[in-house]
mmCIF file of C-alpha atoms and ligand atoms in Angstrom:
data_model
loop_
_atom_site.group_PDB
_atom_site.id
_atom_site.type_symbol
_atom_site.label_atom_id
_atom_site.label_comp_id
_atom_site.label_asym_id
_atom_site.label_seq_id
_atom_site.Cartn_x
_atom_site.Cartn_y
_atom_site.Cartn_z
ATOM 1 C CA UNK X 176 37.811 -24.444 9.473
ATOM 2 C CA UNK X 177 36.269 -21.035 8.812
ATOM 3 C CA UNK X 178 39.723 -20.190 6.692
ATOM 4 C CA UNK X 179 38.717 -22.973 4.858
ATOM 5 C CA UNK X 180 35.431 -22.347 4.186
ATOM 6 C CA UNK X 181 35.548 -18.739 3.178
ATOM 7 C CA UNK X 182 38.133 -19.674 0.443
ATOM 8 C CA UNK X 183 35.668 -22.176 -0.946
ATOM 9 C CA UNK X 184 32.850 -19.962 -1.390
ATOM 10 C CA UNK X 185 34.990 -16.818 -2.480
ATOM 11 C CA UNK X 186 35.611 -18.857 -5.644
ATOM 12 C CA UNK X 187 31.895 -18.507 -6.515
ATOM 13 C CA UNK X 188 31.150 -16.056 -9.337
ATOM 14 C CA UNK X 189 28.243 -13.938 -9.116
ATOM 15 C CA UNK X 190 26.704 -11.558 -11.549
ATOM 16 C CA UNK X 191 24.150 -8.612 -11.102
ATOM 17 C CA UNK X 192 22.051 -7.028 -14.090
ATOM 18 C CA UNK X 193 21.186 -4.134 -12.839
ATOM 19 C CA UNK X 194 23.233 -1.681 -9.999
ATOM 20 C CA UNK X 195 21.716 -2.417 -6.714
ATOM 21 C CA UNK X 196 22.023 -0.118 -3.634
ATOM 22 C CA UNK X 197 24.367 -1.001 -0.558
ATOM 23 C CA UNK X 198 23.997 -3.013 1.370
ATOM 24 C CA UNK X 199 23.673 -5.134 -1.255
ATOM 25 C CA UNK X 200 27.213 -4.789 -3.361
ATOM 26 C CA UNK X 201 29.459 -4.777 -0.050
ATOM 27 C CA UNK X 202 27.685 -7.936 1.584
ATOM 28 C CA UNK X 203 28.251 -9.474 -1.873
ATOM 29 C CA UNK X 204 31.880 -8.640 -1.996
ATOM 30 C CA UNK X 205 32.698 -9.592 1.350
ATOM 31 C CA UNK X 206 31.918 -13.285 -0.443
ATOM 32 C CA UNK X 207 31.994 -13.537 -3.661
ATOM 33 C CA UNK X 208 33.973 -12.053 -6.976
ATOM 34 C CA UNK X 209 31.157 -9.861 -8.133
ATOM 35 C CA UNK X 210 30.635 -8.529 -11.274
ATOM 36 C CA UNK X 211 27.243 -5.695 -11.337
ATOM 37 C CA UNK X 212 26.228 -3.531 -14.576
ATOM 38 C CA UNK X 213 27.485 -0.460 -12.576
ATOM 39 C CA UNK X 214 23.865 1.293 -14.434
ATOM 40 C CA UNK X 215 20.721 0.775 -13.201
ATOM 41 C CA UNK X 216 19.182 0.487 -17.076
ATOM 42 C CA UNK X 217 18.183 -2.970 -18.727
ATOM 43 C CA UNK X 218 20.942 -4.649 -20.515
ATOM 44 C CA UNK X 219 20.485 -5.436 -23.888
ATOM 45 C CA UNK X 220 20.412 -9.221 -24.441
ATOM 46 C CA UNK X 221 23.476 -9.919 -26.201
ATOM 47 C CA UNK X 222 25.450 -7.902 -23.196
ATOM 48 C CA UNK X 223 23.134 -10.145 -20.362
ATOM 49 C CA UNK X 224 24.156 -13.092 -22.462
ATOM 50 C CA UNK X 225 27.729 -12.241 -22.641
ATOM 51 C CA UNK X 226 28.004 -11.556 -18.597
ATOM 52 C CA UNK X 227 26.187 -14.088 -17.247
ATOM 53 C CA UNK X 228 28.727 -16.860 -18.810
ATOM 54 C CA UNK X 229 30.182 -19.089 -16.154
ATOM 55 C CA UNK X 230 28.406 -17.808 -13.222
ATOM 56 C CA UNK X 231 27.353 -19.707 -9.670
ATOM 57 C CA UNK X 232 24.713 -16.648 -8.846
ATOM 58 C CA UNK X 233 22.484 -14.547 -10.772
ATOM 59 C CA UNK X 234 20.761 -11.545 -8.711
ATOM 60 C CA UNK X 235 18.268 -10.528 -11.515
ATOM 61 C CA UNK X 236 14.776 -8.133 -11.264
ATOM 62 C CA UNK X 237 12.000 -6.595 -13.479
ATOM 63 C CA UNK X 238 12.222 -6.762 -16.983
ATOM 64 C CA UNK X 239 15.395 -9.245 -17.284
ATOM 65 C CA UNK X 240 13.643 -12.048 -18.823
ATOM 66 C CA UNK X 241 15.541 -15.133 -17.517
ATOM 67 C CA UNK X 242 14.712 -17.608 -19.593
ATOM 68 C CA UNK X 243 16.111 -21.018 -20.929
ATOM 69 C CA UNK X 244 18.580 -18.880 -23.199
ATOM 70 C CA UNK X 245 20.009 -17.054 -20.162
ATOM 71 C CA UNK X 246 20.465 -20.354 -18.416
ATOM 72 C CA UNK X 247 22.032 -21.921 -20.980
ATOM 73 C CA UNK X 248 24.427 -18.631 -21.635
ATOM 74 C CA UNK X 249 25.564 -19.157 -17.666
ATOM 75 C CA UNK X 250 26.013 -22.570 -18.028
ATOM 76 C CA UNK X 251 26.169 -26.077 -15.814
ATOM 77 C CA UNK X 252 27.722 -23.298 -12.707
ATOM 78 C CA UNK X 253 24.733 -21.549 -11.950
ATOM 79 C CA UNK X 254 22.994 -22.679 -9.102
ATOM 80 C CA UNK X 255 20.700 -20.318 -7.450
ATOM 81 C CA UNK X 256 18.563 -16.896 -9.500
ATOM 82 C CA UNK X 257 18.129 -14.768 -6.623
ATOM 83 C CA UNK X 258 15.080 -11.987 -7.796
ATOM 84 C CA UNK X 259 15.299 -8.342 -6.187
ATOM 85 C CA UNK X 260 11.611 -8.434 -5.888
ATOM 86 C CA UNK X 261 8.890 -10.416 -4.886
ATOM 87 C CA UNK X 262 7.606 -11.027 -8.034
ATOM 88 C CA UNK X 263 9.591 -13.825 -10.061
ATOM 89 C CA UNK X 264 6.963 -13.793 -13.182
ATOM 90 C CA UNK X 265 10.624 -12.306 -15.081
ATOM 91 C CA UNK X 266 12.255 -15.681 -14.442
ATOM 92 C CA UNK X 267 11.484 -19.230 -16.650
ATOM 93 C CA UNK X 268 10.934 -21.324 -12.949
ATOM 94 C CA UNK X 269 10.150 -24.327 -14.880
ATOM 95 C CA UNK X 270 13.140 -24.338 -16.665
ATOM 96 C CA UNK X 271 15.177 -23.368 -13.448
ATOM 97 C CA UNK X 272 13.457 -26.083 -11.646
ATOM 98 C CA UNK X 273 14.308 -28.369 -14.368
ATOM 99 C CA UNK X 274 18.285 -27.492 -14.239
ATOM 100 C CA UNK X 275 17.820 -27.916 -10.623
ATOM 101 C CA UNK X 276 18.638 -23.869 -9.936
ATOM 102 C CA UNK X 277 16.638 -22.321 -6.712
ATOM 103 C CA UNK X 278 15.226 -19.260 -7.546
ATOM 104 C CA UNK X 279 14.742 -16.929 -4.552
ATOM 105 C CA UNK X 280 12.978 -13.402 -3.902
ATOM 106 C CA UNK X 281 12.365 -10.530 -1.545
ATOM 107 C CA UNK X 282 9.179 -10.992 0.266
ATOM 108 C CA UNK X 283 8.258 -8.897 4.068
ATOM 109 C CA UNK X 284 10.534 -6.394 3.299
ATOM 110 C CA UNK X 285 8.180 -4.527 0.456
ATOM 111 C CA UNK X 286 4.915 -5.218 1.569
ATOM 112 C CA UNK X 287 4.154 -2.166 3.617
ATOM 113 C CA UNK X 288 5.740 0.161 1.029
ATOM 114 C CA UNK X 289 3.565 -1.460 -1.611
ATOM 115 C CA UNK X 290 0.811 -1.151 0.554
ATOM 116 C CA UNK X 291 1.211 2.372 0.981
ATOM 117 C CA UNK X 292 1.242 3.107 -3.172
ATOM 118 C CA UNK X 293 -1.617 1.457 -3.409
ATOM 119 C CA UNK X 294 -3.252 3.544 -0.756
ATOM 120 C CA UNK X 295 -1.726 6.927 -2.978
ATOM 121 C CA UNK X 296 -3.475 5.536 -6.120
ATOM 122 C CA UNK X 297 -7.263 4.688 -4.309
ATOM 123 C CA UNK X 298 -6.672 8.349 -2.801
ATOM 124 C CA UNK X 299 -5.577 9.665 -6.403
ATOM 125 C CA UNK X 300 -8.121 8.094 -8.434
ATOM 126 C CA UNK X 301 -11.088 8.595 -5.993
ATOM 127 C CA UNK X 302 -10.281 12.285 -5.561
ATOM 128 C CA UNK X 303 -8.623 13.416 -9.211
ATOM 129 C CA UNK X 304 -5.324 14.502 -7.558
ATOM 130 C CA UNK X 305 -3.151 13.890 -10.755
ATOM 131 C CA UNK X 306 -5.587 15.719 -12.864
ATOM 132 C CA UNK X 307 -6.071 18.372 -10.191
ATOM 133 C CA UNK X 308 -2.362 18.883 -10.431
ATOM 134 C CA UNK X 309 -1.910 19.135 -13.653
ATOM 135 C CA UNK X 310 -5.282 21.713 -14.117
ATOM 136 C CA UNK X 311 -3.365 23.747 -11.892
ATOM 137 C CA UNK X 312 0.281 23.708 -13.670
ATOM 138 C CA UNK X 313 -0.925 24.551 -16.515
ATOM 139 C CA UNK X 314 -3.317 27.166 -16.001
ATOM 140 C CA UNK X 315 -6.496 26.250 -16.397
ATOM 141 C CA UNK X 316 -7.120 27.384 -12.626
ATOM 142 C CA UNK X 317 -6.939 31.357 -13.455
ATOM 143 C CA UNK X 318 -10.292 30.470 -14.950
ATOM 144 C CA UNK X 319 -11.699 30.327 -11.640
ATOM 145 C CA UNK X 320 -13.025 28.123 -8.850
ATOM 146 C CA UNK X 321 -16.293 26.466 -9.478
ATOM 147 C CA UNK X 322 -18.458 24.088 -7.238
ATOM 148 C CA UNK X 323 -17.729 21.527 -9.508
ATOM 149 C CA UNK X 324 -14.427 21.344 -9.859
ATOM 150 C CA UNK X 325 -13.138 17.776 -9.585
ATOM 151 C CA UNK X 326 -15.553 16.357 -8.095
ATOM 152 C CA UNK X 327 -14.989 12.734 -6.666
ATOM 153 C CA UNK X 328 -15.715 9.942 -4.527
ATOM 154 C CA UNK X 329 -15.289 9.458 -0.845
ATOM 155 C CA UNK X 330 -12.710 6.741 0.232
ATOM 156 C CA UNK X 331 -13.358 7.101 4.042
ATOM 157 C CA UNK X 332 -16.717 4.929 4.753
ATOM 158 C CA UNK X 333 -16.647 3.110 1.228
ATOM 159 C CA UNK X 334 -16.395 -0.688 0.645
ATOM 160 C CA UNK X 335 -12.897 -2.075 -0.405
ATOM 161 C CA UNK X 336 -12.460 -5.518 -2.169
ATOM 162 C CA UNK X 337 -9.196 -7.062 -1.870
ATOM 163 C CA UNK X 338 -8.234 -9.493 -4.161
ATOM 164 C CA UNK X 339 -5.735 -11.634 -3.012
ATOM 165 C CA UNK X 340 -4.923 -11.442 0.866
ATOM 166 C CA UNK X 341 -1.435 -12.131 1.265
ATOM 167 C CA UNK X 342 0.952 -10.006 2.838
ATOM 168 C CA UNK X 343 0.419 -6.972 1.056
ATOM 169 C CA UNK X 344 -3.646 -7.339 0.482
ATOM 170 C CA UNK X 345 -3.333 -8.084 3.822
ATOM 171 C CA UNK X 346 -1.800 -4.503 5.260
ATOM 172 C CA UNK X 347 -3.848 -2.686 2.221
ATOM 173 C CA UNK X 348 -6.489 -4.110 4.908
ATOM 174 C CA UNK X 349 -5.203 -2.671 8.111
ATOM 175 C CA UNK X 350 -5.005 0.703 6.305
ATOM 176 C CA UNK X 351 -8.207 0.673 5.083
ATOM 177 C CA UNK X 352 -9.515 0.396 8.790
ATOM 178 C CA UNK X 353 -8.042 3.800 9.448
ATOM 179 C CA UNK X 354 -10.194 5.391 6.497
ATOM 180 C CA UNK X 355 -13.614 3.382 8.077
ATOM 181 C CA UNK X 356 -13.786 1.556 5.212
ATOM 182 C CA UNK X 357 -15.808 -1.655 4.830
ATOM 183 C CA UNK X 358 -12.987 -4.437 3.970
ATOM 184 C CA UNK X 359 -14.442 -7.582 1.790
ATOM 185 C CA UNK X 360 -11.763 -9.984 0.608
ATOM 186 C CA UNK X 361 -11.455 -12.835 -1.720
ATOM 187 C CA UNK X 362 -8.379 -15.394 -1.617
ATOM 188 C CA UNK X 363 -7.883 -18.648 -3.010
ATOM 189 C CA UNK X 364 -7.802 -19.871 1.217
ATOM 190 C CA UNK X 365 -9.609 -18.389 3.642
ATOM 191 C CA UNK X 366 -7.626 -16.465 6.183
ATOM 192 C CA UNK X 367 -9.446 -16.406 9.792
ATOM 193 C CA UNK X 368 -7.303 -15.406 11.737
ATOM 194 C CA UNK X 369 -6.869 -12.211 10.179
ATOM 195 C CA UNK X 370 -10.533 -11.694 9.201
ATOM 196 C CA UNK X 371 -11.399 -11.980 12.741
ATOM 197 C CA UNK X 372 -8.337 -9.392 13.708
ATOM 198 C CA UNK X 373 -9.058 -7.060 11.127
ATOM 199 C CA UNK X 374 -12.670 -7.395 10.734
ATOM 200 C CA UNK X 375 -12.949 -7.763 7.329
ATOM 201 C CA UNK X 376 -15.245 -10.416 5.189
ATOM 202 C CA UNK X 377 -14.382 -13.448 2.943
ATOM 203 C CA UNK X 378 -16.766 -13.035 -0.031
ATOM 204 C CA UNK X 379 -16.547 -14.915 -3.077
ATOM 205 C CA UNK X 380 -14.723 -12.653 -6.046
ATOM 206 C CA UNK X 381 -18.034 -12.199 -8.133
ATOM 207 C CA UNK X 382 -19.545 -10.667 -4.670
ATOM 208 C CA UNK X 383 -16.886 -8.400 -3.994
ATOM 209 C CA UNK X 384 -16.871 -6.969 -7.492
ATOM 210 C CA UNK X 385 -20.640 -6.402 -7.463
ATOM 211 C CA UNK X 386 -20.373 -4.385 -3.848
ATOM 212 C CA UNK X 387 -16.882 -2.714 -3.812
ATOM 213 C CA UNK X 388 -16.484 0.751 -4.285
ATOM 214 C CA UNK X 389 -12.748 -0.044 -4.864
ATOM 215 C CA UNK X 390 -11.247 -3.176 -6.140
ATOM 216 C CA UNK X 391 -7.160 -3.508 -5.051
ATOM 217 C CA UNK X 392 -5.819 -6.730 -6.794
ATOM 218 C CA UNK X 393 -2.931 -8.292 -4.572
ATOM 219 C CA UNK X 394 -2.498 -11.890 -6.428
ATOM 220 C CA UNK X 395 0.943 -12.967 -7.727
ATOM 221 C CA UNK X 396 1.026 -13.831 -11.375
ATOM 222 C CA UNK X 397 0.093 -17.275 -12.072
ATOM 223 C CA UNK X 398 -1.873 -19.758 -14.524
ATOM 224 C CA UNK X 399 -5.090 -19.289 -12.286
ATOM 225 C CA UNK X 400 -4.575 -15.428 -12.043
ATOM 226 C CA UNK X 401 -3.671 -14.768 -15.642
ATOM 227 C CA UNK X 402 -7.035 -12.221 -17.082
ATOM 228 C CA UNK X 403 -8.729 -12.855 -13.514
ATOM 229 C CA UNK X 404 -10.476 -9.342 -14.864
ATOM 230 C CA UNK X 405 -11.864 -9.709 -17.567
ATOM 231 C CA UNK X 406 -14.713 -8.166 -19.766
ATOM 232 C CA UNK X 407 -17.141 -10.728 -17.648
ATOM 233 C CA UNK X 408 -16.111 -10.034 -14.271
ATOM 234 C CA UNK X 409 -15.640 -5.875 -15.185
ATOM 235 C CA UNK X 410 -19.446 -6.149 -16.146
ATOM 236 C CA UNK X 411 -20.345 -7.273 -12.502
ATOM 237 C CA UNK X 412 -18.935 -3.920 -10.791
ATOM 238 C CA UNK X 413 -20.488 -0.699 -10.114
ATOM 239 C CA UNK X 414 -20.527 2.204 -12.906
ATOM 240 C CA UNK X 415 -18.630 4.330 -9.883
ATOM 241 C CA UNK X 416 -16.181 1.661 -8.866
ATOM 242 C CA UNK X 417 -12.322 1.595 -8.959
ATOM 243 C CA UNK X 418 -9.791 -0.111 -10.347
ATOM 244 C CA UNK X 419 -6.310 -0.194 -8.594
ATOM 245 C CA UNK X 420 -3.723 -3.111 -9.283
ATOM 246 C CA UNK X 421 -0.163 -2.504 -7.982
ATOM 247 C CA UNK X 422 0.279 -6.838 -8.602
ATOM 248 C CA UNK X 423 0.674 -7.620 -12.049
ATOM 249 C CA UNK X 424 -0.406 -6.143 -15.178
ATOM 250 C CA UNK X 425 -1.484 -9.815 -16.592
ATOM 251 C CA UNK X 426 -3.774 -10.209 -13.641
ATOM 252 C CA UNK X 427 -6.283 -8.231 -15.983
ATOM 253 C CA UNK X 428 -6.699 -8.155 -19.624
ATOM 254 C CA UNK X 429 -6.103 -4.689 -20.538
ATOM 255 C CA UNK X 430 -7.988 -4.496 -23.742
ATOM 256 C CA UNK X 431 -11.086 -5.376 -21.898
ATOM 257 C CA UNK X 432 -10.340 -2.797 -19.305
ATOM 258 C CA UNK X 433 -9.347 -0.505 -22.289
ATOM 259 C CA UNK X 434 -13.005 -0.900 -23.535
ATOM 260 C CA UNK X 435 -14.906 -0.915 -20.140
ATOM 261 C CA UNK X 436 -13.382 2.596 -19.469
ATOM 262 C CA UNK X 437 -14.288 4.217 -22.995
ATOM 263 C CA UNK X 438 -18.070 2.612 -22.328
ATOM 264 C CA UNK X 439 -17.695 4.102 -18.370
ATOM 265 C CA UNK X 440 -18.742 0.530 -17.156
ATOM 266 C CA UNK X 441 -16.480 1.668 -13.957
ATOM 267 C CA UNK X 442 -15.223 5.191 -12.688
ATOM 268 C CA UNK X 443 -11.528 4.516 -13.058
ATOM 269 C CA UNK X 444 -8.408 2.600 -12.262
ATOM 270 C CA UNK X 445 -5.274 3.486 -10.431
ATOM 271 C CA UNK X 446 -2.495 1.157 -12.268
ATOM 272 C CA UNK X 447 1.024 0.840 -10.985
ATOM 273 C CA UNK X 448 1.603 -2.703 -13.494
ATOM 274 C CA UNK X 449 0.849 -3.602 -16.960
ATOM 275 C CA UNK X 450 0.553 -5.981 -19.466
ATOM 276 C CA UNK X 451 3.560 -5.076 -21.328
ATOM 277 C CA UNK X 452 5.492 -2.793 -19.422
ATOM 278 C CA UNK X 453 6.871 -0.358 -20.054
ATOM 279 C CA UNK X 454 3.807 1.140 -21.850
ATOM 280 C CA UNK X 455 4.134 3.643 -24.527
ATOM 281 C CA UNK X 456 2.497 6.785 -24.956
ATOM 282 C CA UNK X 457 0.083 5.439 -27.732
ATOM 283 C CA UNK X 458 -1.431 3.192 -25.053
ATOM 284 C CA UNK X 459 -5.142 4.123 -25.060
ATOM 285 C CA UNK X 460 -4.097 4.138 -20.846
ATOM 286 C CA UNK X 461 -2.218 7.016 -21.468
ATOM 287 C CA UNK X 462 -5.203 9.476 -22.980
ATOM 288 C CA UNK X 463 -7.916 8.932 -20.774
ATOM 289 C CA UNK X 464 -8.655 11.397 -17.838
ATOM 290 C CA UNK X 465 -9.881 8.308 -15.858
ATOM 291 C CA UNK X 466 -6.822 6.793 -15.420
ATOM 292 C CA UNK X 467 -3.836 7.105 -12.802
ATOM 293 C CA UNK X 468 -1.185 5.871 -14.084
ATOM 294 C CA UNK X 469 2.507 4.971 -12.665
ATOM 295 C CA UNK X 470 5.581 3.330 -13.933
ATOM 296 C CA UNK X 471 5.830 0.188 -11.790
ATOM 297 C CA UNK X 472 7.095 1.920 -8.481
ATOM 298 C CA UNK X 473 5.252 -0.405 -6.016
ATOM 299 C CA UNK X 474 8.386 -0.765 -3.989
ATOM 300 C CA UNK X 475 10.277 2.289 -4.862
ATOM 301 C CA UNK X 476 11.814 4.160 -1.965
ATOM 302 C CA UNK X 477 15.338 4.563 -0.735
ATOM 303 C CA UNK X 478 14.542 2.081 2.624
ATOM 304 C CA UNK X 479 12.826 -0.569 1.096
ATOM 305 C CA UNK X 480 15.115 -0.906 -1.937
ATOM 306 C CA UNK X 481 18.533 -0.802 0.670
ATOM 307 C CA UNK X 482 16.298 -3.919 2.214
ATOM 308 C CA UNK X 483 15.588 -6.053 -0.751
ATOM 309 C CA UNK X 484 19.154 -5.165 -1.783
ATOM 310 C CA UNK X 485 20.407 -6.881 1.747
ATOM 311 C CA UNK X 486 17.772 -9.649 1.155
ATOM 312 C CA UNK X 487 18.398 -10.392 -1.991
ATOM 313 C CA UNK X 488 22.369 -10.619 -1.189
ATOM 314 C CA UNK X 489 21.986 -12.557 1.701
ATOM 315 C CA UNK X 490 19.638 -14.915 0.132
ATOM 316 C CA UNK X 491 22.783 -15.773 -2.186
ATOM 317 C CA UNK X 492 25.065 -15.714 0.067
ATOM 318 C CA UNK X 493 23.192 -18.076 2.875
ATOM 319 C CA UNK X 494 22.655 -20.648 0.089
ATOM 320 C CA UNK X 495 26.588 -20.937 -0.610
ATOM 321 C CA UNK X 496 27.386 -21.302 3.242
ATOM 322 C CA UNK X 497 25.157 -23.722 3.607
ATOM 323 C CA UNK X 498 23.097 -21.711 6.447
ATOM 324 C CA UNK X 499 19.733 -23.044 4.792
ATOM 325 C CA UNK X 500 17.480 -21.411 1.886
ATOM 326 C CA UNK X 501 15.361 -18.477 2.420
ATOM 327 C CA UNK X 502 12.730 -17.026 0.341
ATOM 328 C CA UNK X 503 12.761 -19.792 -2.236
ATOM 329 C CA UNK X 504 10.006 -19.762 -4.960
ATOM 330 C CA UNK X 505 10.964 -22.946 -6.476
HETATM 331 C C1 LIG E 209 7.871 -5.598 -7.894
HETATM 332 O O1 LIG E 209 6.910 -5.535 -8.609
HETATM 333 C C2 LIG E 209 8.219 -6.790 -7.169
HETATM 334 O O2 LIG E 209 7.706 -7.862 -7.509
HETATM 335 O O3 LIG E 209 9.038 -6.686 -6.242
HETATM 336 C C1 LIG E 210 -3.196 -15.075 -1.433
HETATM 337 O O1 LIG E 210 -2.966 -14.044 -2.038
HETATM 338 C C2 LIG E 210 -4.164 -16.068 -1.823
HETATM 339 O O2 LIG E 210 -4.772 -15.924 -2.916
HETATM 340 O O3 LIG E 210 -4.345 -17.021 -1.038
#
């Protein structure tokens, strides 16, 4: 029986776009005939085209674009686009849903590791540590110390506004209680369990922007998210407030953001996520002292990665032995 069943799913092809860590490649193996770009760099489209051809399994991430093209290119086989991340805004899920593909992700196993960037980038643009660092490299501190040297805000005892309070907005929360801060939230449901555990406050969003000394977006991507921030809803915070998404760049539109930090409408942002990504160096982003800036590395360390790896493996492999679907978004 189990003879049996291994040698029906070890005829199911599966291709990876990207090199993942282990545990990821050997669970894989143990299963499937794999086939993984052995670099960690973005194929170029005619090479994704070419590879995917005639696979059961996609494991795909950031920047892949799976779209009706790639779907067709892998033909009637594939059956399930399993995303190493949490975010799935890279994948077409109406045209998946439509060819009847499940589309699966990575979610619990990031969240605290996201949590903690966003943490860094409140701490980095409240108290100019990037700036500060650089001052220092290059010199300029020979000059001397002076009593206003970088001066900046206090994060311990200021009010945070959380956008979004899923599982990452949620443990953005839970840190922010270590700092004393004042935690107001905004979600599309109200959550009150976890406002009573964490004593924090539902507000509505144009509340929270009008009292929070930091504003942390933790929304997924969607057609109700899309330019949430906007010029309108910039224009309600404080001239000393903060910016930080580590969500999605498309949660705010960036040329309004782009021309409420030239006017200093707010203090700063912290931005891990773009519109376009990657940015380039003529991004008006780029040249202001204002901004903390980081190449979408939400999730980046060796642990979590090894875990979304395994996730993102098993959720392939469970789906082929029939041991029920995990993390579907679809
Ligand atoms: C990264 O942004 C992810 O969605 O996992
Ligand atoms: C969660 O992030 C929500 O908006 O409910």
């Amino acid at each position: 029986m189990i003879t049996y069943f291994m040698e029906t799913i070890s005829k199911n092809k599966v291709y990876v776009t990207r090199k993942i860590p282990e545990p990821g490649p050997s669970i894989l193996k143990k299963y499937f005939q794999i086939n993984m770009n052995p670099k960690a760099d973005i194929l170029d489209r005619d090479t994704l085209l070419e590879n995917v051809k005639n696979v059961d399994a996609l494991i795909c991430m950031l920047g892949d674009n799976v779209d009706s093209n790639v779907m067709d290119a892998a033909g009637p086989n594939l059956k399930i686009i399993s995303c190493y991340s949490v975010g799935h805004d890279h994948v077409d899920i109406y045209e998946a849903t439509k060819r009847k593909i499940i589309v699966t992700n990575t979610p619990n196993v990031l969240a605290n590791t996201t949590a903690d960037l966003t943490f860094s980038l409140i701490l980095s643009a409240a108290r100019n540590i990037v700036n500060a660092d650089r001052h220092v490299r290059i010199g300029n501190w020979e000059s001397g110390w002076s009593p206003d040297l970088f001066l900046g805000y206090d994060v311990y005892g200021s009010t945070l506004g959380i956008i979004g309070l899923g599982e990452i907005g949620t443990l953005v929360a839970r840190r922010a209680k270590g700092f004393d801060m004042k935690v107001l939230y905004y979600s599309k449901n109200r959550k009150y369990e976890i406002e009573s555990e964490l004593d924090i406050t539902y507000v509505p969003l144009e509340e929270l922007l009008q009292r929070s000394d930091f504003v942390s977006i933790h929304v997924s991507l969607n057609r109700d998210t899309l330019h949430l921030i906007d010029e309108s809803k910039i224009k309600l915070m404080k001239k000393t407030a903060f910016i930080i998404n580590t969500s999605r760049g498309k949660v705010i539109n960036e040329q309004d953001l782009i021309s409420a930090l030239k006017n200093k409408l707010i203090a700063g942002v912290g931005l891990d996520v773009y519109e376009n990504e990657p940015i380039s160096k003529s991004n008006p982003l780029t040249q202001m002292s204002q901004t903390t800036l980081l190449p979408h590395i939400g999730s980046a360390t060796f642990m979590t990665r090894s875990r979304m790896a395994e996730v993102a493996a098993n959720n392939v492999v469970n789906f082929f032995n029939g041991k029920g679907i995990l993390h579907k978004v679809n």
